[in-house]
Amino acid sequence: MSPFQHGEVFVTDDGAETDLDLGHYERFTHAHLSQANNWTTGRIYLSVLEKERRGDYLGKTIQVIPHITNEIMEAIRSVTANGEAEVVIAEIGGTVGDIESLPFLEAIRQLGNEEGRENALFVHVTLVPYIAAAGELKTKPTQHSVRELREIGIAPDILLCRSDRPLSHDLRSKIALFCNVKESAVISAQDVDTIYDVPLTFHDQGLDDLIVTSLHLNEVAVQTDLAEWRKLVSTVRAPSAGETAIAIVGKYVELEDSYKSLREALTHGGIANNLRVNVRWIESEDLMDEESDARLRDFDAILVPGGFGKRGVEGMIRAISYARRTRTPYFGICLGMQTACVEFARSACDLKDADSTEFNLETPHPIIFKLRDLVGVEQFGGTMRLGACPCVLSEGSLAREIYGGAEEISERHRHRYEFNPAYREALKKGGLIFSGVSPDQKFIEIIELSRDEHPWFLACQFHPEFKSKPLAPHPLFASFVHAAFQNRLKTETSVEQIPDADAPAIERAATASES
Ligand code: GLN
């Protein structure tokens, strides 16, 4: 899944590689999502073809209706199999009118009929664009997409109107009239400064009540209490403790969507500390000149996220070297752990030209190599180490402290290469601490530097960003943001003390760390 086309690949506990929307659903709800919550046209067809080969259809001709549509309905209903869900939200991606989404729309039309009007609700997200030249919001696209839906038998009950400014009362009435919905069901989904404000703006317009009443859930629905959520939004908007600046050094940084969960997890880390996290995305390839240290000087902390392929890796290694030398907090995630191991091997263990075989097959020191479980597997799709795996934390480590003293944790993975255990002793001798390993000792999951050496240098093979939520910030992000802010305070104090405030940050940081 190329980040250029898909944005982030979100990974669930059971190892499904999904669209980034699923990440939003997990962050905003208490639901534990899995493979069963993400269906593509391909998976639906695959399943139908397998059934056909098995003879389930007794040789009948396979058609979009009913075979594909039945399969889609079955997929939607399957998430209620454990009996836990009272309401199923089925999002049909794409735009009304796309050829690809037609079978899905037909399936929910049938599903609506089968479940009955009082048990199904069609919510349609539409666009109300602002035309600058005319100076007005236009309702035509909304009218057209609703008509398009009605032609295929779906009459939307609620319209969520995306716009960049408020909808006037007149406009709402007009949309209600032309689209045959109640005026109270025309909801403004105006752009907001933080995504966490969305539930509040919907609540203020009565959307939650409308849904509860339409689905006859008044008896079972608990009273909404958004106090905690309101507090969260005000912290995001005006954090009381200040701000901190973090550099993310990676690839695809021009596409913020490809690191969606990471960006959110850093915001959550900020919420935990009452801080605003100012993130600057740095393309690692831009760190290949002599100016690289200078470019990193203004940041309180550095993070190297996950990634694939050789491009930009040497720039990441430079950033890690800078963080290690200057005692700038460093957080490495997946590729960010692998590159931290390579950097450490090269500079602290005298293993010249150490590398990952992902980038250099001929390296004399393959610190990182292909997963042993994948040797001989040439297929790329779906062959990575995916999903939740346990990790044991060593006593006295920074990792263990961050996870509140937990002995064992579980985090989500998505990688094809791993740390080569043949180098464990050498790197340990050099001072690297292996503070998280799989229970069977097979996989290195977390590395760190001693706190005597460095205030916060930790990297993990897994992706903690997938499990962070605004009301439950991930401890690693909360701790990292805290360390970043501490570094900022230290640097600010030392700048006040040093007469020459223009002295390079490396010197400043070194002075600060001695004090
Ligand atoms: N490319 C590395 C691997 O496959 C790291 C993957 C990642 O960062 N998600 O192991």
XYZ file of N, CA, C and O in Angstrom, residues 183-359:
708
model
N -35.492 19.648 8.472
C -34.476 20.687 8.588
C -33.479 20.361 9.718
O -32.291 20.624 9.610
N -34.016 19.759 10.776
C -33.123 19.412 11.900
C -32.138 18.310 11.512
O -31.184 18.032 12.231
N -32.389 17.673 10.359
C -31.491 16.604 9.918
C -30.444 17.112 8.928
O -29.658 16.343 8.386
N -30.453 18.421 8.673
C -29.389 19.002 7.843
C -28.333 19.521 8.811
O -28.507 20.549 9.468
N -27.265 18.769 8.923
C -26.244 19.081 9.926
C -25.037 19.728 9.250
O -24.566 19.257 8.214
N -24.574 20.778 9.870
C -23.404 21.440 9.307
C -22.141 20.735 9.797
O -21.919 20.575 11.000
N -21.324 20.292 8.841
C -20.043 19.661 9.192
C -18.947 20.612 8.736
O -18.224 20.355 7.775
N -18.905 21.713 9.442
C -17.972 22.772 9.051
C -16.539 22.398 9.439
O -16.325 21.710 10.449
N -15.556 22.853 8.647
C -14.157 22.599 8.980
C -13.874 23.167 10.369
O -14.348 24.251 10.709
N -13.090 22.408 11.148
C -12.774 22.876 12.497
C -11.261 22.879 12.696
O -10.531 22.230 11.940
N -10.805 23.603 13.706
C -9.353 23.713 13.889
C -8.741 22.451 14.480
O -7.560 22.177 14.296
N -9.524 21.662 15.193
C -9.013 20.371 15.662
C -10.088 19.318 15.415
O -11.277 19.561 15.685
N -9.644 18.173 14.939
C -10.600 17.100 14.609
C -11.406 16.683 15.836
O -12.539 16.228 15.728
N -10.822 16.898 17.036
C -11.517 16.474 18.255
C -12.712 17.370 18.585
O -13.477 17.090 19.492
N -12.860 18.460 17.840
C -14.017 19.324 18.035
C -15.246 18.783 17.291
O -16.371 19.189 17.567
N -15.025 17.881 16.362
C -16.135 17.399 15.524
C -17.306 16.830 16.348
O -18.454 17.251 16.165
N -17.037 15.908 17.300
C -18.189 15.390 18.067
C -18.946 16.496 18.801
O -20.170 16.412 18.937
N -18.227 17.516 19.242
C -18.895 18.595 19.980
C -19.794 19.410 19.062
O -20.924 19.761 19.426
N -19.306 19.706 17.858
C -20.140 20.506 16.947
C -21.378 19.706 16.525
O -22.458 20.270 16.375
N -21.229 18.403 16.375
C -22.391 17.579 16.029
C -23.371 17.531 17.204
O -24.581 17.613 17.030
N -22.810 17.388 18.393
C -23.667 17.320 19.580
C -24.459 18.632 19.728
O -25.660 18.600 20.012
N -23.772 19.747 19.515
C -24.440 21.043 19.658
C -25.614 21.187 18.682
O -26.544 21.944 18.931
N -25.562 20.464 17.568
C -26.663 20.532 16.601
C -27.690 19.413 16.798
O -28.601 19.252 15.994
N -27.459 18.633 17.847
C -28.448 17.594 18.177
C -28.349 16.331 17.341
O -29.300 15.537 17.309
N -27.227 16.113 16.685
C -27.117 14.927 15.830
C -27.238 13.632 16.639
O -27.905 12.682 16.208
N -26.579 13.591 17.807
C -26.636 12.354 18.599
C -28.071 12.024 19.013
O -28.525 10.884 18.878
N -28.801 13.037 19.470
C -30.203 12.818 19.867
C -31.040 12.327 18.693
O -31.869 11.428 18.825
N -30.798 12.956 17.559
C -31.550 12.609 16.351
C -31.348 11.134 15.997
O -32.301 10.406 15.676
N -30.095 10.685 16.090
C -29.796 9.280 15.755
C -30.447 8.349 16.776
O -31.078 7.355 16.415
N -30.297 8.697 18.053
C -30.858 7.853 19.113
C -32.373 7.737 18.944
O -32.945 6.641 19.003
N -33.018 8.885 18.685
C -34.482 8.855 18.534
C -34.880 8.076 17.286
O -35.792 7.244 17.321
N -34.184 8.328 16.174
C -34.565 7.642 14.930
C -34.409 6.140 15.042
O -35.148 5.389 14.409
N -33.438 5.694 15.822
C -33.226 4.249 15.943
C -33.958 3.679 17.161
O -33.748 2.520 17.521
N -34.774 4.511 17.766
C -35.572 4.097 18.935
C -34.692 3.519 20.039
O -34.965 2.452 20.583
N -33.633 4.247 20.341
C -32.705 3.765 21.368
C -32.816 4.567 22.662
O -31.956 4.439 23.538
N -33.847 5.402 22.749
C -33.965 6.272 23.923
C -33.874 5.514 25.249
O -33.277 5.989 26.196
N -34.472 4.348 25.278
C -34.498 3.572 26.523
C -33.110 3.111 26.953
O -32.793 3.099 28.130
N -32.290 2.730 25.952
C -30.983 2.140 26.299
C -29.824 3.129 26.245
O -28.784 2.900 26.858
N -30.027 4.225 25.523
C -28.898 5.158 25.361
C -28.635 5.902 26.664
O -29.551 6.425 27.286
N -27.355 5.925 27.047
C -27.023 6.655 28.278
C -26.966 8.159 27.982
O -26.764 8.573 26.845
N -27.162 8.944 29.024
C -27.102 10.393 28.872
C -25.688 10.803 28.420
O -24.707 10.315 28.957
N -25.617 11.665 27.438
C -24.297 12.087 26.947
C -23.585 12.907 28.017
O -24.176 13.801 28.596
N -22.327 12.566 28.244
C -21.524 13.390 29.140
C -20.221 13.699 28.423
O -19.335 12.857 28.324
N -20.157 14.906 27.899
C -18.986 15.250 27.096
C -18.007 16.147 27.854
O -17.126 16.766 27.250
N -18.131 16.177 29.183
C -17.294 17.082 29.982
C -15.802 16.813 29.741
O -15.021 17.739 29.484
N -15.435 15.540 29.808
C -14.020 15.193 29.642
C -13.535 15.553 28.234
O -12.433 16.016 28.020
N -14.437 15.309 27.291
C -14.075 15.582 25.896
C -13.914 17.093 25.674
O -12.999 17.554 24.999
N -14.807 17.877 26.290
C -14.703 19.344 26.164
C -13.379 19.833 26.740
O -12.720 20.707 26.191
N -12.995 19.221 27.859
C -11.737 19.613 28.511
C -10.562 19.304 27.569
O -9.645 20.104 27.407
N -10.662 18.150 26.963
C -9.616 17.729 26.031
C -9.471 18.736 24.881
O -8.368 19.153 24.519
N -10.608 19.150 24.324
C -10.552 20.099 23.207
C -9.978 21.443 23.664
O -9.157 22.049 22.961
N -10.337 21.870 24.873
C -9.775 23.159 25.291
C -8.279 23.030 25.576
O -7.525 23.971 25.346
N -7.827 21.853 26.030
C -6.382 21.660 26.214
C -5.665 21.706 24.862
O -4.594 22.297 24.733
N -6.263 21.077 23.851
C -5.640 21.087 22.527
C -5.539 22.532 22.027
O -4.514 22.957 21.481
N -6.597 23.305 22.270
C -6.619 24.687 21.756
C -5.714 25.623 22.546
O -5.022 26.449 21.962
N -5.745 25.500 23.864
C -4.965 26.435 24.684
C -4.292 25.694 25.832
O -4.727 25.758 26.976
N -3.221 24.952 25.513
C -2.555 24.196 26.575
C -1.904 25.157 27.583
O -1.310 26.160 27.178
N -2.030 24.820 28.857
C -1.599 25.799 29.863
C -0.103 25.765 30.159
O 0.452 26.732 30.661
N 0.574 24.641 29.836
C 1.974 24.545 30.266
C 2.990 25.062 29.249
O 4.166 25.171 29.555
N 2.555 25.353 28.039
C 3.496 25.891 27.060
C 3.568 25.051 25.805
O 2.595 24.386 25.438
N 4.739 25.059 25.157
C 4.845 24.308 23.907
C 6.216 23.671 23.761
O 7.154 24.031 24.476
N 6.314 22.746 22.847
C 7.587 22.108 22.584
C 7.684 21.813 21.083
O 6.657 21.633 20.417
N 8.915 21.812 20.579
C 9.099 21.642 19.128
C 9.787 20.319 18.834
O 10.871 20.038 19.349
N 9.134 19.503 18.033
C 9.678 18.175 17.723
C 9.884 18.027 16.219
O 9.013 18.382 15.421
N 11.065 17.513 15.859
C 11.346 17.271 14.432
C 11.058 15.808 14.123
O 11.546 14.916 14.818
N 10.252 15.571 13.096
C 10.053 14.198 12.617
C 10.880 14.061 11.350
O 10.644 14.762 10.360
N 11.859 13.186 11.403
C 12.750 13.030 10.263
C 12.388 11.737 9.551
O 12.598 10.645 10.085
N 11.797 11.863 8.371
C 11.367 10.654 7.690
C 11.210 10.849 6.198
O 11.702 11.826 5.622
N 10.531 9.854 5.594
C 10.217 9.963 4.171
C 8.742 10.290 4.043
O 8.001 10.177 4.992
N 8.342 10.639 2.854
C 6.938 10.965 2.597
C 6.443 12.055 3.528
O 5.261 12.135 3.839
N 7.369 12.878 4.076
C 6.887 13.835 5.073
C 6.000 14.905 4.445
O 5.256 15.570 5.138
N 6.097 15.035 3.117
C 5.204 16.005 2.470
C 3.756 15.524 2.508
O 2.838 16.278 2.302
N 3.584 14.233 2.763
C 2.223 13.688 2.851
C 1.905 13.415 4.309
O 2.132 12.327 4.811
N 1.407 14.403 4.989
C 1.157 14.234 6.425
C 0.254 13.054 6.726
O 0.384 12.412 7.754
N -0.639 12.754 5.770
C -1.569 11.657 5.979
C -0.878 10.317 6.157
O -1.424 9.404 6.755
N 0.354 10.207 5.590
C 1.015 8.912 5.689
C 1.510 8.660 7.114
O 1.956 7.554 7.427
N 1.480 9.655 7.962
C 1.846 9.471 9.373
C 0.722 9.965 10.280
O 0.973 10.590 11.303
N -0.506 9.733 9.862
C -1.662 10.275 10.587
C -1.668 9.907 12.075
O -1.774 10.779 12.941
N -1.551 8.607 12.365
C -1.630 8.174 13.765
C -0.488 8.751 14.582
O -0.646 9.068 15.758
N 0.669 8.862 13.944
C 1.838 9.408 14.637
C 1.570 10.852 15.046
O 1.823 11.265 16.179
N 1.022 11.617 14.109
C 0.721 13.022 14.386
C -0.286 13.130 15.529
O -0.149 13.970 16.419
N -1.288 12.253 15.469
C -2.310 12.276 16.524
C -1.701 11.870 17.864
O -1.980 12.482 18.890
N -0.856 10.828 17.845
C -0.260 10.348 19.101
C 0.598 11.444 19.744
O 0.636 11.577 20.968
N 1.278 12.228 18.924
C 2.071 13.332 19.484
C 1.154 14.389 20.103
O 1.449 14.946 21.161
N 0.042 14.658 19.444
C -0.943 15.581 20.023
C -1.426 15.033 21.365
O -1.528 15.767 22.346
N -1.689 13.723 21.417
C -2.130 13.122 22.680
C -1.053 13.259 23.748
O -1.344 13.547 24.906
N 0.204 13.052 23.342
C 1.322 13.221 24.286
C 1.339 14.648 24.818
O 1.635 14.896 25.990
N 1.003 15.596 23.952
C 0.918 17.005 24.361
C -0.216 17.196 25.363
O -0.045 17.840 26.400
N -1.369 16.593 25.083
C -2.527 16.725 25.986
C -2.142 16.218 27.380
O -2.449 16.848 28.397
N -1.431 15.073 27.407
C -1.048 14.485 28.699
C -0.191 15.442 29.510
O -0.164 15.380 30.740
N 0.542 16.313 28.833
C 1.449 17.235 29.526
C 0.961 18.682 29.482
O 1.718 19.591 29.830
N -0.249 18.872 28.995
C -0.772 20.233 28.850
C 0.083 21.110 27.948
O 0.275 22.296 28.206
N 0.629 20.495 26.913
C 1.557 21.211 26.035
C 1.059 21.204 24.595
O 0.404 20.253 24.159
N 1.452 22.242 23.853
C 1.235 22.207 22.417
C 2.480 21.593 21.792
O 3.600 22.013 22.113
N 2.287 20.609 20.943
C 3.440 19.997 20.281
C 3.534 20.563 18.866
O 2.669 20.304 18.029
N 4.552 21.353 18.635
C 4.765 21.884 17.288
C 5.642 20.898 16.531
O 6.786 20.664 16.903
N 5.069 20.325 15.517
C 5.792 19.300 14.762
C 6.337 19.901 13.477
O 5.630 20.613 12.761
N 7.596 19.642 13.193
C 8.136 20.030 11.889
C 8.556 18.739 11.187
O 9.285 17.921 11.729
N 8.068 18.568 9.970
C 8.395 17.373 9.188
C 9.654 17.672 8.384
O 9.681 18.636 7.613
N 10.672 16.866 8.573
C 11.917 17.095 7.841
C 12.187 15.908 6.923
O 12.257 14.755 7.375
N 12.325 16.192 5.636
C 12.620 15.142 4.660
C 14.049 14.691 4.920
O 14.981 15.504 4.869
N 14.235 13.426 5.246
C 15.559 12.986 5.686
C 16.624 13.178 4.605
O 17.795 13.402 4.916
N 16.218 13.122 3.342
C 17.208 13.329 2.269
C 17.814 14.726 2.334
O 18.917 14.949 1.850
N 17.098 15.666 2.936
C 17.620 17.035 3.032
C 18.683 17.182 4.108
O 19.227 18.259 4.299
N 18.961 16.107 4.831
C 19.957 16.220 5.906
C 21.325 15.696 5.459
O 22.168 15.398 6.286
N 21.517 15.597 4.148
C 22.759 14.991 3.679
C 23.901 15.981 3.469
O 24.973 15.606 3.031
N 23.694 17.260 3.783
C 24.795 18.206 3.598
C 25.422 18.569 4.951
O 25.040 18.038 5.986
N 26.371 19.474 4.906
C 27.090 19.840 6.123
C 26.217 20.598 7.129
O 26.581 20.774 8.277
N 25.085 21.062 6.621
C 24.212 21.894 7.463
C 23.267 21.062 8.340
O 22.419 21.619 9.031
N 23.404 19.735 8.282
C 22.367 18.912 8.922
C 22.224 19.200 10.419
O 21.110 19.318 10.922
N 23.358 19.346 11.124
C 23.259 19.618 12.566
C 22.523 20.935 12.806
O 21.658 21.038 13.682
N 22.871 21.932 11.984
C 22.264 23.256 12.164
C 20.756 23.191 11.962
O 19.993 23.867 12.634
N 20.342 22.345 11.022
C 18.916 22.235 10.728
C 18.122 21.632 11.890
O 16.922 21.808 12.003
N 18.830 20.879 12.732
C 18.130 20.190 13.823
C 18.204 20.956 15.140
O 17.579 20.592 16.132
N 19.010 22.013 15.120
C 19.331 22.745 16.339
C 18.117 23.311 17.087
O 18.109 23.358 18.301
N 17.120 23.733 16.337
C 16.007 24.432 16.991
C 14.963 23.513 17.620
O 13.947 23.985 18.108
N 15.205 22.209 17.567
C 14.167 21.305 18.065
C 14.494 20.761 19.443
O 15.652 20.546 19.781
N 13.436 20.530 20.200
C 13.619 20.010 21.553
C 13.786 18.497 21.544
O 14.269 17.914 22.512
N 13.349 17.860 20.486
C 13.439 16.403 20.410
C 13.323 15.963 18.956
O 12.853 16.724 18.107
N 13.775 14.743 18.711
C 13.767 14.217 17.336
C 13.092 12.848 17.317
O 13.300 12.030 18.219
N 12.316 12.613 16.274
C 11.639 11.323 16.129
C 11.871 10.805 14.709
O 11.709 11.553 13.747
N 12.293 9.569 14.598
C 12.364 8.934 13.271
C 11.276 7.856 13.236
O 11.290 6.923 14.028
N 10.300 8.025 12.335
C 9.167 7.088 12.294
C 9.444 5.882 11.392
O 10.558 5.734 10.869
N 8.425 5.088 11.200
C 8.540 3.918 10.335
C 8.726 4.301 8.877
O 8.460 5.437 8.472
N 9.200 3.368 8.106
C 9.384 3.632 6.680
C 9.970 2.417 5.993
O 10.384 1.449 6.631
N 10.001 2.478 4.676
C 10.492 1.352 3.886
C 11.454 1.836 2.810
O 11.277 2.943 2.282
N 12.440 1.015 2.485
C 13.341 1.327 1.382
C 14.503 2.211 1.783
O 14.501 2.861 2.828
N 15.497 2.249 0.883
C 16.796 2.846 1.178
C 16.770 4.376 1.208
O 17.522 5.002 1.956
N 15.906 4.955 0.386
C 15.948 6.415 0.234
C 15.818 7.139 1.578
O 14.927 6.855 2.372
N 16.756 8.049 1.797
C 16.668 8.899 2.984
C 17.225 8.306 4.261
O 17.301 8.999 5.283
N 17.658 7.033 4.221
C 18.095 6.389 5.460
C 19.340 7.060 6.067
O 19.417 7.257 7.283
N 20.304 7.432 5.207
C 21.533 8.052 5.758
C 21.209 9.364 6.467
O 21.844 9.723 7.466
N 20.211 10.081 5.982
C 19.784 11.327 6.642
C 19.194 11.037 8.014
O 19.432 11.771 8.978
N 18.454 9.948 8.101
C 17.883 9.568 9.409
C 19.017 9.237 10.374
O 18.999 9.626 11.543
N 20.025 8.519 9.865
C 21.148 8.128 10.719
C 21.887 9.373 11.220
O 22.293 9.448 12.383
N 22.009 10.372 10.380
C 22.642 11.627 10.817
C 21.838 12.284 11.935
O 22.389 12.810 12.897
N 20.517 12.279 11.764
C 19.661 12.902 12.784
C 19.792 12.155 14.114
O 19.852 12.769 15.181
N 19.877 10.828 14.029
C 19.997 10.023 15.255
C 21.344 10.287 15.917
O 21.441 10.450 17.137
N 22.383 10.369 15.092
C 23.716 10.652 15.624
C 23.709 12.003 16.347
O 24.233 12.141 17.452
N 23.056 12.978 15.724
C 22.961 14.307 16.337
C 22.258 14.209 17.694
O 22.716 14.747 18.703
N 21.140 13.484 17.723
C 20.358 13.364 18.966
C 21.179 12.683 20.050
O 21.155 13.083 21.213
N 21.949 11.666 19.650
C 22.734 10.918 20.642
C 23.863 11.796 21.193
O 24.075 11.884 22.395
N 24.564 12.487 20.280
C 25.708 13.309 20.700
C 25.287 14.485 21.555
O 25.976 14.858 22.495
N 24.170 15.098 21.203
C 23.778 16.332 21.880
C 22.798 16.086 23.026
O 22.275 17.024 23.608
N 22.540 14.816 23.304
C 21.595 14.445 24.375
C 20.217 15.064 24.162
O 19.537 15.475 25.089
N 19.854 15.126 22.888
C 18.499 15.583 22.538
C 17.589 14.361 22.591
O 17.929 13.320 22.022
N 16.437 14.438 23.270
C 15.548 13.274 23.332
C 15.289 12.682 21.944
O 15.026 13.418 20.991
N 15.395 11.349 21.876
C 15.200 10.665 20.594
C 14.210 9.523 20.766
O 14.309 8.722 21.690
N 13.268 9.462 19.830
C 12.268 8.389 19.821
C 12.284 7.772 18.418
O 12.028 8.463 17.428
N 12.611 6.485 18.348
C 12.630 5.792 17.059
C 11.507 4.784 17.003
O 11.271 4.050 17.968
N 10.825 4.767 15.881
C 9.711 3.825 15.735
C 9.959 2.934 14.524
O 10.116 3.441 13.409
N 10.005 1.650 14.743
C 10.192 0.649 13.696
C 11.461 0.922 12.888
O 12.559 0.660 13.388
N 11.346 1.532 11.707
C 12.572 1.868 10.975
C 13.454 2.764 11.845
O 14.684 2.693 11.789
N 12.842 3.587 12.669
C 13.576 4.479 13.574
C 14.350 3.715 14.633
O 15.314 4.235 15.203
N 13.934 2.473 14.937
C 14.727 1.645 15.851
C 15.862 0.975 15.068
O 17.006 0.922 15.509
N 15.515 0.507 13.878
C 16.537 -0.189 13.089
C 17.684 0.749 12.752
O 18.863 0.390 12.862
N 17.352 1.992 12.364
C 18.415 2.951 12.010
C 19.197 3.371 13.262
O 20.394 3.623 13.187
N 18.527 3.411 14.416
C 19.240 3.758 15.654
C 20.258 2.665 15.977
O 21.375 2.954 16.425
N 19.897 1.403 15.739
C 20.838 0.299 15.978
C 22.026 0.408 15.030
O 23.184 0.210 15.422
N 21.742 0.734 13.770
C 22.821 0.856 12.779
C 23.751 2.007 13.176
O 24.985 1.866 13.176
N 23.167 3.126 13.548
C 23.983 4.285 13.937
C 24.867 3.930 15.128
O 26.048 4.220 15.160
N 24.264 3.251 16.110
C 25.008 2.908 17.319
C 26.145 1.943 16.994
O 27.263 2.087 17.486
N 25.850 0.963 16.161
C 26.875 -0.017 15.789
C 28.056 0.672 15.105
O 29.215 0.416 15.412
N 27.713 1.577 14.186
C 28.788 2.264 13.443
C 29.614 3.160 14.357
O 30.836 3.165 14.302
N 28.923 3.991 15.181
C 29.680 4.993 15.916
C 30.127 4.573 17.297
O 31.121 5.074 17.773
N 29.420 3.686 17.954
C 29.811 3.368 19.331
C 30.449 1.988 19.450
O 31.018 1.666 20.475
N 30.358 1.169 18.399
C 30.876 -0.195 18.525
C 31.940 -0.504 17.479
O 32.321 -1.666 17.307
N 32.324 0.530 16.760
C 33.381 0.338 15.779
C 33.035 -0.684 14.696
O 33.905 -1.354 14.167
N 31.774 -0.838 14.438
C 31.371 -1.772 13.375
C 31.147 -0.950 12.107
O 30.019 -0.600 11.750
N 32.244 -0.623 11.464
C 32.198 0.242 10.285
C 31.289 -0.383 9.217
O 31.305 -1.593 9.033
N 30.545 0.468 8.544
C 29.659 0.016 7.466
C 28.549 -0.929 7.910
O 27.978 -1.661 7.103
N 28.277 -0.940 9.218
C 27.123 -1.728 9.676
C 25.885 -1.192 8.968
O 25.796 -0.008 8.661
N 24.945 -2.073 8.682
C 23.760 -1.629 7.936
C 22.619 -2.633 8.106
O 22.785 -3.670 8.755
N 21.505 -2.306 7.467
C 20.393 -3.254 7.386
C 20.476 -3.865 5.995
O 20.790 -3.163 5.022
N 20.161 -5.137 5.887
C 20.224 -5.750 4.554
C 19.090 -5.220 3.663
O 19.082 -5.463 2.465
N 18.163 -4.470 4.242
C 17.137 -3.820 3.421
C 17.786 -2.759 2.529
O 17.304 -2.479 1.432
N 18.898 -2.186 3.020
C 19.540 -1.100 2.275
C 20.841 -1.518 1.617
O 21.282 -0.922 0.659
